[in-house]
């Protein structure tokens, strides 16, 4: 038995995630499963398709014992920082084993993680401006470890492994073979497991939503079907365009990760682009991945500056979204020993700076679109 | 005969404005009538109901000889700065007589203007925080000149008169009795002249638009009827809310006229207000008029800082929106002697700072809603 940690987005939570939780239960036994879940914004630089509280509840009903919110400053990051921030927090919460889904669980992640972590830093100073950082990183990893890792979950798994090694290997790594659809697979209506992105596509393209209940927990499917709005960049684009057009160059320059003169490119391309896809296509260069540019656009939309991110990093607190009975007991027993701060009730004074301040502020746009308050007045769900 | 100057908004241009232009022609004779018109944002702190080019064209067809755009930094100001900036520019353009509409042209504006201008400055340092500045100003004027001026056009007329006096009385003042509806009168469908605000109300409340052609020049009425959108604060409110919620307090503090801690009030009230009227009502105090707060909201929406306004003031150029044959001849003959710069074609390099930079930037939101580019690629209309 072992306290299990999981890092997840659940955007939305579906039967594949349920399968992973069931596998995690075999590892945890009577110990709790702790989930660190992204809030209302996800790693690829977009708004989540449904609110964090509903997604957390679905995970709790499927066997998670604690669901805590991964702070924005870690959740909306490239794989390395996402993994490092998440692993660090899980370890502070007492997790002993990281359970994660991959395409091929036979890879020796601990070994690969240590190999990659030991690659000298100067091997990572890529100067080839004709390729994205992540392409060059993957090629370098391929050279160093002898084979190429390019399945999306394996890449993330490697990032967890590297982070774990860099943190002094506090956790055991327990990869589990994902079942059903691959990470970005399109919808196959006959399958019992769909990818989250296939489900989001179905919602965005307004197809028959009654199918959802095949792949999602009933309660979550019901809430999702009842939503008037499914957040996506097309919906956000008018706000984004307005912001880029009205911001000064120096304001754009202050945005987190606005580097190498991208503010000029943003200003230049925004006026003529009719939608977000067109904008991204025009801003895209060999140097940056779409994910990087989508995150940068999200930071711009949400007015997240370099200073905001540093303030948040330096003061990351975890909002408790919900718990089971086992989770509550675990919290009660261990809370005072955690090397991280857990927030059960977001307080207005505390939420003026740091990670809470940032989270409250970025959630405002989510609230504007979706109506329900996301932080103030919310309490953890008890399942 | 006398070169006539008119300061106007034409929001929209209607038969009352036509009447005033006809009266102005009697004063001008064969000399030109120069109109300084607000652009796509008007004095009371809102977006104009239709674009500046169409409004300028209507004025030209009704007898104006030159229509130039009053820079944003003068157009969106309280009466005193609006009048001072406008009068100063008209005088630089060679205008000899200011023609303006009032409720009662029998008032001796030149005399009243000089009287008010001579009121010692310390009489205007109002410390009564329980009343708006403009209420206290009007009361003070009433005390000093012996009777109260409270009709909206008379107040503006007085502001012109004070400005003229302060500029050394370069222009003759020629008040003309307005005909038909008062400034803010509601629609009386049988009248031949409507107030601009009654016409805007009709458009916003989507009543029978075919009536428009009774009160507006045919071409303008046609364009107005064909518009898909009639700009108004309800339409702008989602952008405004998003901006206030996502801006930092220090960004709000930089906004022009954000004084006395209003940024906290903005942050506090924006979250719960469902529409702009509700927001204004909650922010309203005895200290500020609705117009002042509406302008402040507009500056916030358009991200106009104190620095932006100062830069614009110090470098005000006039965009030429259109001219008649007489206007063109006048320009040709006098342009090099004008003590102000006239812009026939907005150049990208020139439009990086100063009044052009600000105008191009604030017009971006207008363009986003109304689709047509307002500055780049536009040339003066020749009528």
XYZ file of C-alpha atoms in Angstrom, chain A residues 7-9 36-43 52 68-77 81-82 85-90 93 299 309 311-319 321 340-341 343 354-360 362-363:
55
model
C -1.441 14.745 -12.028
C -4.398 15.355 -14.316
C -6.516 17.775 -16.286
C -3.569 17.388 -8.517
C -5.856 18.740 -11.198
C -5.551 21.801 -13.426
C -8.168 24.452 -12.750
C -10.133 26.305 -15.380
C -7.165 26.657 -17.733
C -5.171 23.791 -19.161
C -1.674 23.066 -20.330
C -13.000 22.672 -12.056
C -6.479 19.766 -5.232
C -6.073 22.461 -7.821
C -2.750 22.687 -9.604
C -1.969 26.423 -9.489
C -2.247 28.319 -12.774
C 1.483 29.087 -12.724
C 2.222 25.365 -12.945
C -0.827 24.153 -14.858
C -0.306 26.377 -17.899
C 3.295 25.509 -18.683
C 7.656 22.959 -15.692
C 4.203 21.405 -15.537
C 5.639 21.840 -10.294
C 3.169 18.990 -10.063
C 5.675 16.427 -8.783
C 7.020 18.839 -6.219
C 3.545 19.497 -4.845
C 2.534 15.826 -4.839
C 1.430 16.247 0.058
C -1.331 34.792 -20.877
C 3.965 34.375 -12.576
C 4.744 36.020 -7.476
C 2.612 32.954 -7.970
C 5.553 30.519 -8.199
C 6.960 31.911 -4.993
C 3.715 31.515 -3.130
C 1.924 28.486 -4.527
C -0.988 27.349 -2.416
C -3.297 24.494 -3.295
C -7.033 25.005 -3.349
C -11.558 21.115 -4.495
C 2.664 23.063 1.231
C -0.373 25.133 2.116
C -6.746 26.251 1.114
C 0.547 34.968 -4.940
C -0.981 31.948 -6.612
C -4.411 32.605 -5.110
C -4.410 36.172 -6.366
C -3.533 35.017 -9.851
C -6.054 32.195 -9.812
C -8.901 34.416 -8.682
C -7.741 34.514 -14.286
C -10.946 32.777 -13.239
